[in-house]
Each structure stands twice: as C-alpha cells, then as structure tokens.
Coordinates of C-alpha atoms in Angstrom, one line a residue:
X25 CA 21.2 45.3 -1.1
X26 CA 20.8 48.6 -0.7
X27 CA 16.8 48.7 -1.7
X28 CA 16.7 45.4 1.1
X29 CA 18.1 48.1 3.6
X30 CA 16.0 50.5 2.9
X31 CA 12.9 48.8 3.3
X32 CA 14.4 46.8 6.2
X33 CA 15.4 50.1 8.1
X34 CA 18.3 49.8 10.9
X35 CA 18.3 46.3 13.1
X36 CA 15.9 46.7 16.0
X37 CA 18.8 45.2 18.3
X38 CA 21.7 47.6 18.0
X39 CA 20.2 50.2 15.7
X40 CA 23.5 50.8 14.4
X41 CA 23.7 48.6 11.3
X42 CA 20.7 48.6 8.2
X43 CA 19.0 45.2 9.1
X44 CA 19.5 42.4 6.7
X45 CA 17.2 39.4 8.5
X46 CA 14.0 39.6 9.4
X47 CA 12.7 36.6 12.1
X48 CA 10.0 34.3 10.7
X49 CA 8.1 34.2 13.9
X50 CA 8.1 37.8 15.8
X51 CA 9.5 39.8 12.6
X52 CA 12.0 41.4 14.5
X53 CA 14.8 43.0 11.9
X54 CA 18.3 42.4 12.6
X55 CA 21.2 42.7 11.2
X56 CA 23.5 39.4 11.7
X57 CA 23.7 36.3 13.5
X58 CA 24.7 37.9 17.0
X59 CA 21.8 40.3 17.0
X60 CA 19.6 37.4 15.9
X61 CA 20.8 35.5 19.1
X62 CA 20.3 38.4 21.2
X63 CA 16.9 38.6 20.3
X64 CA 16.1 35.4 20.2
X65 CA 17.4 34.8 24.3
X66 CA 15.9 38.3 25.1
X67 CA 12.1 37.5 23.6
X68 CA 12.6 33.7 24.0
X69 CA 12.0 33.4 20.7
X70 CA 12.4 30.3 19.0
X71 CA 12.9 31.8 15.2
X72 CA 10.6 29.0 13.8
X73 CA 7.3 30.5 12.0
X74 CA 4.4 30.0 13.5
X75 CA 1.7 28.6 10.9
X76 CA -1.5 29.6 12.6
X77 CA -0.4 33.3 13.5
X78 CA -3.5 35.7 13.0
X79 CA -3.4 37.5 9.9
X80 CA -5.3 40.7 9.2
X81 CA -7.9 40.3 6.3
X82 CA -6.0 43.5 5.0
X83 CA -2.5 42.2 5.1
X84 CA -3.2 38.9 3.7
X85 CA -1.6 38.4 0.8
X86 CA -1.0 35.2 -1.5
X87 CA 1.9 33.3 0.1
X88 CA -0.2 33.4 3.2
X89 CA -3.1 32.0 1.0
X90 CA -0.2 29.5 -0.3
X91 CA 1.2 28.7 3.6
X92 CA -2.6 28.0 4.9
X93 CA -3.3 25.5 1.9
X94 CA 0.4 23.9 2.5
X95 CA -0.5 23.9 6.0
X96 CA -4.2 21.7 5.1
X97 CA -2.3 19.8 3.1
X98 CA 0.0 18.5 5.6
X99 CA -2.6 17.8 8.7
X100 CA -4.5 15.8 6.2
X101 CA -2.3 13.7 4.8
X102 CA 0.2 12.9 7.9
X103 CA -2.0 10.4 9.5
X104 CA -1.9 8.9 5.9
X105 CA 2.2 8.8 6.0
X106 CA 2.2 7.2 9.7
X107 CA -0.3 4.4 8.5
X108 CA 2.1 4.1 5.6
X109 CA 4.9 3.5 7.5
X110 CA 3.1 1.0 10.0
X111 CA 2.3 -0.8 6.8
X112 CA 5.8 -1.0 5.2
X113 CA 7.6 -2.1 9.0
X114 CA 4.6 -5.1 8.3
X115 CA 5.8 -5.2 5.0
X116 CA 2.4 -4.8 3.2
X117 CA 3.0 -2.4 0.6
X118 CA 0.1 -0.1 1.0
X119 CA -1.0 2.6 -1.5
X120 CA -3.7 5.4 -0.9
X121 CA -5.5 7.0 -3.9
X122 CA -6.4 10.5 -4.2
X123 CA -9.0 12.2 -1.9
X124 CA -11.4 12.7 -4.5
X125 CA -11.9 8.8 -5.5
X126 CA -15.3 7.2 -3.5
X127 CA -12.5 4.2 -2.4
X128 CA -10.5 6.7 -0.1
X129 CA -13.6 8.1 1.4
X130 CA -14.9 4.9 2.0
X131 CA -11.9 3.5 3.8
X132 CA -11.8 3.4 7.6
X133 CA -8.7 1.8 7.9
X134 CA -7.0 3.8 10.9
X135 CA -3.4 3.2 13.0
X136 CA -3.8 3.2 16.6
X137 CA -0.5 4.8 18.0
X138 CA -0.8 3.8 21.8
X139 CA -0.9 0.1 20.8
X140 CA 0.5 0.3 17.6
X141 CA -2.3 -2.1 16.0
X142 CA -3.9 -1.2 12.5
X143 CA -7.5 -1.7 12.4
X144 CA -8.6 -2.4 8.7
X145 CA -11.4 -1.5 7.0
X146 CA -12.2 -5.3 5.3
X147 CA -14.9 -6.2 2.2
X148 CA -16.0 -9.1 2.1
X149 CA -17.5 -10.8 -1.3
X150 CA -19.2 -13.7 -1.8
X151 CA -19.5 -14.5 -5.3
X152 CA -21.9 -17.4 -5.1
X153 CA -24.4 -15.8 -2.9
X154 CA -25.2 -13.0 -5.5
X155 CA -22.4 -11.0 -5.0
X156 CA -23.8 -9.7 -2.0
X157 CA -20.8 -7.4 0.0
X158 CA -20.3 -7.4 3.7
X159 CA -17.9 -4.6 5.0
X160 CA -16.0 -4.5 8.4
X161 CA -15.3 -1.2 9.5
X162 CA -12.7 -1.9 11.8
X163 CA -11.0 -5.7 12.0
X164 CA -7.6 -5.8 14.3
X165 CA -5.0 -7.3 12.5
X166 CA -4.5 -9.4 15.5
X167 CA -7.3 -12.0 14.9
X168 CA -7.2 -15.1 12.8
X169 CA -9.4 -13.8 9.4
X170 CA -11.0 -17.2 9.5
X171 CA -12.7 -16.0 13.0
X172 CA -13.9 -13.0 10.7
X173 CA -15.1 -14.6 8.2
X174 CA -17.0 -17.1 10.6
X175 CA -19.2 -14.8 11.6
X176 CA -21.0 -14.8 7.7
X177 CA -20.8 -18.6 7.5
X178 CA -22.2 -19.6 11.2
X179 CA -26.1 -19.4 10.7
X180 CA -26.5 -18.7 14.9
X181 CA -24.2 -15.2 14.5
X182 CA -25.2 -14.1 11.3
X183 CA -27.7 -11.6 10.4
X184 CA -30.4 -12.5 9.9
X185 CA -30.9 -10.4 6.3
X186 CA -27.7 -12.3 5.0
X187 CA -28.4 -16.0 5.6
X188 CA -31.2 -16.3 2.0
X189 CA -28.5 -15.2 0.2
X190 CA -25.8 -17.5 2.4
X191 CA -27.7 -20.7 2.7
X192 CA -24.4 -22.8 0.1
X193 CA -21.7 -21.1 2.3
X194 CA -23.3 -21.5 5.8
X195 CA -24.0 -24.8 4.5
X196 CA -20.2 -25.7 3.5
X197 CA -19.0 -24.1 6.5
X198 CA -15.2 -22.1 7.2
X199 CA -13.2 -25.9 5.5
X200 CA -15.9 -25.6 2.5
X201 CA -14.7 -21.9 1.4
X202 CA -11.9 -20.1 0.1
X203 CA -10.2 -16.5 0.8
X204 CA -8.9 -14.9 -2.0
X205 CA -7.4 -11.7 -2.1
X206 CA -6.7 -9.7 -5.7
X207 CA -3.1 -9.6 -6.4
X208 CA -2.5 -6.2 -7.2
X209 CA 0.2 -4.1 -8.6
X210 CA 0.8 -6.7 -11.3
X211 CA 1.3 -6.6 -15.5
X212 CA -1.5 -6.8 -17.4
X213 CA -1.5 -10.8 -17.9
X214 CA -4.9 -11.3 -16.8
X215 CA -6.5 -11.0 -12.9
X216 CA -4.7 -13.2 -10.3
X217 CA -5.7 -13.6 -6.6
X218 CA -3.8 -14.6 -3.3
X219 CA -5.6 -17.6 -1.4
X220 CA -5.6 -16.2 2.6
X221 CA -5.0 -18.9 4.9
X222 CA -8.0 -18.4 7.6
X223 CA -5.7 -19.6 10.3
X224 CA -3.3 -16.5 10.2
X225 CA -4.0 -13.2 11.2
X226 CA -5.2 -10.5 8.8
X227 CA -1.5 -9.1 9.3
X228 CA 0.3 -12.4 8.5
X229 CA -1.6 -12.9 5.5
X230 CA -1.6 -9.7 3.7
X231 CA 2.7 -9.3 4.6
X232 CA 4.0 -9.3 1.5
X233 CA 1.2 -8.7 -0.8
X234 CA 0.1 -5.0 -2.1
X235 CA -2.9 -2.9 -0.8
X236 CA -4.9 -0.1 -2.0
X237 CA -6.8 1.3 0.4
X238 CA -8.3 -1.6 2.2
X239 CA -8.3 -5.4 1.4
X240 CA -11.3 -6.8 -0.6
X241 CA -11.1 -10.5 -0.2
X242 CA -13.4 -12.9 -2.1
X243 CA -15.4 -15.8 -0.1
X244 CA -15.2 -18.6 -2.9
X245 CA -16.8 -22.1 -2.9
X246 CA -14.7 -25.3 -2.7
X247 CA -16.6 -26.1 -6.2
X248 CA -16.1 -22.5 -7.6
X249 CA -12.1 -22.2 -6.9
X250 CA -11.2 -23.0 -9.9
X251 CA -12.8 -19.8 -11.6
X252 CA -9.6 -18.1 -9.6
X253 CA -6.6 -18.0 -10.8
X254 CA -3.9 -17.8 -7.7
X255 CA -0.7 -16.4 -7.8
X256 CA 1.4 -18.0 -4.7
X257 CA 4.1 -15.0 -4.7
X258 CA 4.4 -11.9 -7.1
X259 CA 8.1 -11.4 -6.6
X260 CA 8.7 -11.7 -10.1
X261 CA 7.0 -8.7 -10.6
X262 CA 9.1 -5.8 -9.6
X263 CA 7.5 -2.9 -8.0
X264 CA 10.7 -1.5 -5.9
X265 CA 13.9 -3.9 -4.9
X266 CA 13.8 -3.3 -1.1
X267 CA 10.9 -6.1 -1.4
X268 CA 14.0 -9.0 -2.3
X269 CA 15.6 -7.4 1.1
X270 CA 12.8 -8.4 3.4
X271 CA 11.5 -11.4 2.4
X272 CA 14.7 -13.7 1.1
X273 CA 12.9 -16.8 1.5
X274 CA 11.4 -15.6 -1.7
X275 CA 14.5 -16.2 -3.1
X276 CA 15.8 -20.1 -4.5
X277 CA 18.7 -21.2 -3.9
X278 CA 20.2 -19.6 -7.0
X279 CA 19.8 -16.5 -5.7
X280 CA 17.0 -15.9 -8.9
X281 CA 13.3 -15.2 -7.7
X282 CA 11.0 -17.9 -8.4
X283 CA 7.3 -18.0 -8.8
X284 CA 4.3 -20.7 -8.6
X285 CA 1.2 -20.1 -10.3
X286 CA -2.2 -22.1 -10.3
X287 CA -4.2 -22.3 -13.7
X288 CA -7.9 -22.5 -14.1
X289 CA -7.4 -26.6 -14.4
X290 CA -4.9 -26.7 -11.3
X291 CA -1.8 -27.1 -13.5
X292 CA 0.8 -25.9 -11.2
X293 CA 3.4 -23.8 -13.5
X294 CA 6.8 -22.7 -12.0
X295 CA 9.5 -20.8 -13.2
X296 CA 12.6 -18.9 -12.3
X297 CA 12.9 -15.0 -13.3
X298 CA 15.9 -14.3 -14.9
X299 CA 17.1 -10.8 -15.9
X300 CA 18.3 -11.0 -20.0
X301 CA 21.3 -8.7 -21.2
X302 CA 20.6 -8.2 -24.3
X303 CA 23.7 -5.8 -25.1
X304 CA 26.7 -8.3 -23.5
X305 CA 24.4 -11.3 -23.7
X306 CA 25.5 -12.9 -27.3
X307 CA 28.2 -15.9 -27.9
X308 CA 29.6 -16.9 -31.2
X309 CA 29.2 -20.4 -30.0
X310 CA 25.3 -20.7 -31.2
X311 CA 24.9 -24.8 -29.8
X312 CA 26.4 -24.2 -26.2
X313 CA 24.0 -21.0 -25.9
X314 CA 21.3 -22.8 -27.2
X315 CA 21.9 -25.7 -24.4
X316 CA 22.3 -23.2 -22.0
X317 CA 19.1 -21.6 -22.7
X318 CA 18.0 -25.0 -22.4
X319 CA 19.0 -25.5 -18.6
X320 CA 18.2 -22.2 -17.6
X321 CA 14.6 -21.6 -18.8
X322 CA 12.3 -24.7 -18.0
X323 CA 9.4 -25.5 -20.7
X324 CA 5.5 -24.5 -19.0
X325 CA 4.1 -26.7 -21.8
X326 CA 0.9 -24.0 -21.5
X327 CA -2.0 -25.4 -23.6
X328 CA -2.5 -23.2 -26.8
X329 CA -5.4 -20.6 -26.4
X330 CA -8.1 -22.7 -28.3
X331 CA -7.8 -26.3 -25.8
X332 CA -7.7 -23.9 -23.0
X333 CA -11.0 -22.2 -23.9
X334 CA -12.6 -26.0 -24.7
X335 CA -11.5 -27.0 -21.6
X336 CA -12.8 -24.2 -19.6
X337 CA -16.2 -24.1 -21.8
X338 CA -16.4 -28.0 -20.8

C-alpha cells in the first residue's frame, strides 16, 4: 500500500489523504468514495472509461494495444449478436463461423432494426440444371419462398443467361419442383434435408431448423426427389434443451420426442426417442423387460445394406 501511495501521491480532492483510486475516465486520484463523488458532481464526470480517448504514441503501452483490439472486437461482432438474437426470438438456431472462412464473407444476411425484418442472403441450387447456383442478396423473410423461387422457374422473369440451363424446371413449373433445405447440426448418419413448403414464408419455414450463415436450399425435380433423403423434424437430435421448450408440438403425447424420416424408396420410418439408464435401468425379471422393450421400441424393419444398394442401383 504504501508503494500504491507513493506513486499515487495525496488525493487531488482534499490533499489530505495519499490517494488510493484513480478514475478510469479523467484520472483524477482520490482517496475514497466521498472524494470520488465530489469529483465526479464537480467535473460531471461519469467515472466510465472512455475507449476512444487519444493516446500519445509515447504513452501507449500494451493494455491500450489490448483495450483498442477488445474494442474492434466488440464493434464487429455486435451486429452479429443482435442478428443472433432476432434469429433465436424466430426460433431458427443460427450459427456464424469465424471471419476468416469465405462463407462469412460471403453472407449478406443483415437485421433491419427499425422494422425488425431479417433480410437473408439465400443460394439457390438446382441440381438438374448443372448445378448452376443463383444467390439472392437480400430476400425479406416476409414473402412466400415459392414467390422466390418463381422468379428462376417463370421463363418471362428469368434471365435470360439461366433459362439453357433451366429449360426441365421452367418446364415443370413451381408444383413440378422441390425445396429442400440441408438439415444441419445433425450425427453423422448420413446427409438429410428439410422439404420447404413454397407457400410459407422464408421465416416460417426455416423456424425450427438450424442455419449457418445463410440458407442454401436445393431446387429438386418431382422425378429426382427421391435422391433426397428428408428429415421431417430433428428433435431427436439434441443440440441444447430450450428447443423442447418452444416447440411442444414436437412432443407426442407421451411426453417422448418423436421423429419421421423419408428413405430413398419413400418408406416412411417413425420412432420415438427414448433416453436409456443404463446404471438403474436393469430388472431381475428378464421376460417382463424383454416385453417391455417390446412395447416401447417399435421394429423399422430397415432393408439390410446390400437390398438397399440393389434397390437404389435399380
């Protein structure tokens, strides 16, 4: 304390006391909380420090090298958080990657406060016309995605470079196509999709469903939809509880989360998810477990790998 006084010298208030505080903002040095009040009412000074102070080249030092970089930091990334948030009170869990990755850069997606409307950044693949991509900079979430799809698939609006490689899909028209939509933030058992139904709005179809960055949906052919596999609801795959909280139609009437999914050869497979204790889940009574097990777990009756492969080769 006494090497803090010393370098402190007396408080600047009542210069009868060594000084113990020294304000973040005008660096006056006082000695307790009364002198700090007194300055503060006498130099209106709020006692918060101010980031963007001017700093002599000579007196810079390497928390202010530290405080500037924090201070970058923070401007950068807090448009990020309020777009985050809009996302999650739309329950879309939304995930941004790193700066560095060409994704980020790419992604326009942007929050207008005064109306509260996020305007996505959308990609739009078509698979059967050569892969060729189509990105929307800015789509309000407002619209019906089938009106913003329409504009690929109606030869009188589109451009004029797109319809060679769009000639099947202009052809089959918006009730010819399908939206799908990865499914992302899933295990590794294989690549599953969303279908988007083009009546909703951009917002009503992504609710519930995760994002990175922007949404990359996939403009599939009536004939080709069965190269997709769809995944009608990943609740059974965890990625934070509050999800169970917002959307309890999710839920059966159990109270277990149920899921639907859609093969390759439109077998519909459904299921319950049921959380297994193993430590407190055993019972000397082998038959009544085993009927149990019975009741509780339905059979998929999923092909074996080999007929599934001959069917999808044929």
């Amino acid at each position: 304390m006494a090497t803090l006084s010393a370098r402190l010298g007396k408080c600047e208030v009542c210069a009868c006391k060594d000084a113990k505080y020294t304000c973040p903002k005008c660096e006056v040095k006082t000695c307790c909380i009364a002198c700090a009040n007194i300055h503060k009412k006498e130099l209106s000074c709020s006692g918060v420090r101010d980031k963007v102070n001017f700093k002599q080249l000579s007196k810079f030092t390497n928390m202010d090298l530290q405080s500037d970089y924090m201070l970058l930091e923070e401007m950068t990334r807090n448009h990020l958080f309020k777009l985050k948030a809009a996302t999650s009170s739309r329950y879309i869990r939304w995930h941004f990657l790193p700066r560095n990755f060409s994704r980020h850069k790419d992604n326009t997606t942007y929050l207008d406060w005064k109306t509260n409307i996020i305007w996505w950044r959308v990609e739009w693949i078509f698979p059967q016309g050569n892969n060729i991509k189509c990105v929307d900079e800015r789509l309000g979430e407002n619209v019906r995605i089938g009106s913003h799809v329409n504009k690929y698939l109606d030869p009188a609006v589109c451009d004029l470079s797109l319809r060679e490689h769009l000639q099947f899909y202009q052809s089959a028209g918006l009730s010819g196509v399908h939206l799908m939509l990865k499914a992302e933030k899933v295990p590794k058992v294989g690549v599953w999709y969303y279908e988007l139904d083009p009546a909703l709005t951009l917002k009503e179809n992504l609710a519930g469903k995760c994002v990175i960055e922007f949404p990359t949906v996939y403009v599939v052919l009536e004939h080709h939809k069965h190269l997709f596999e769809t995944l009608d609801s990943d609740e059974e795959f965890e990625e934070y509880d509050v999800m169970s909280r917002d959307f309890p139609n999710k839920f059966n009437g159990t109270g277990q989360r149920g899921f639907t999914r859609t093969n390759r050869n439109g077998v519909v497979n459904r299921g319950i998810n049921k959380t297994n204790n193993f430590l407190f889940n055993h019972s000397d009574n082998s038959d009544s477990s085993d009927a149990e097990q019975n009741v509780k777990k339905p059979k998929l009756h999923i092909p074996p790998y080999h007929v599934l492969i001959k069917q999808h080769m044929s």
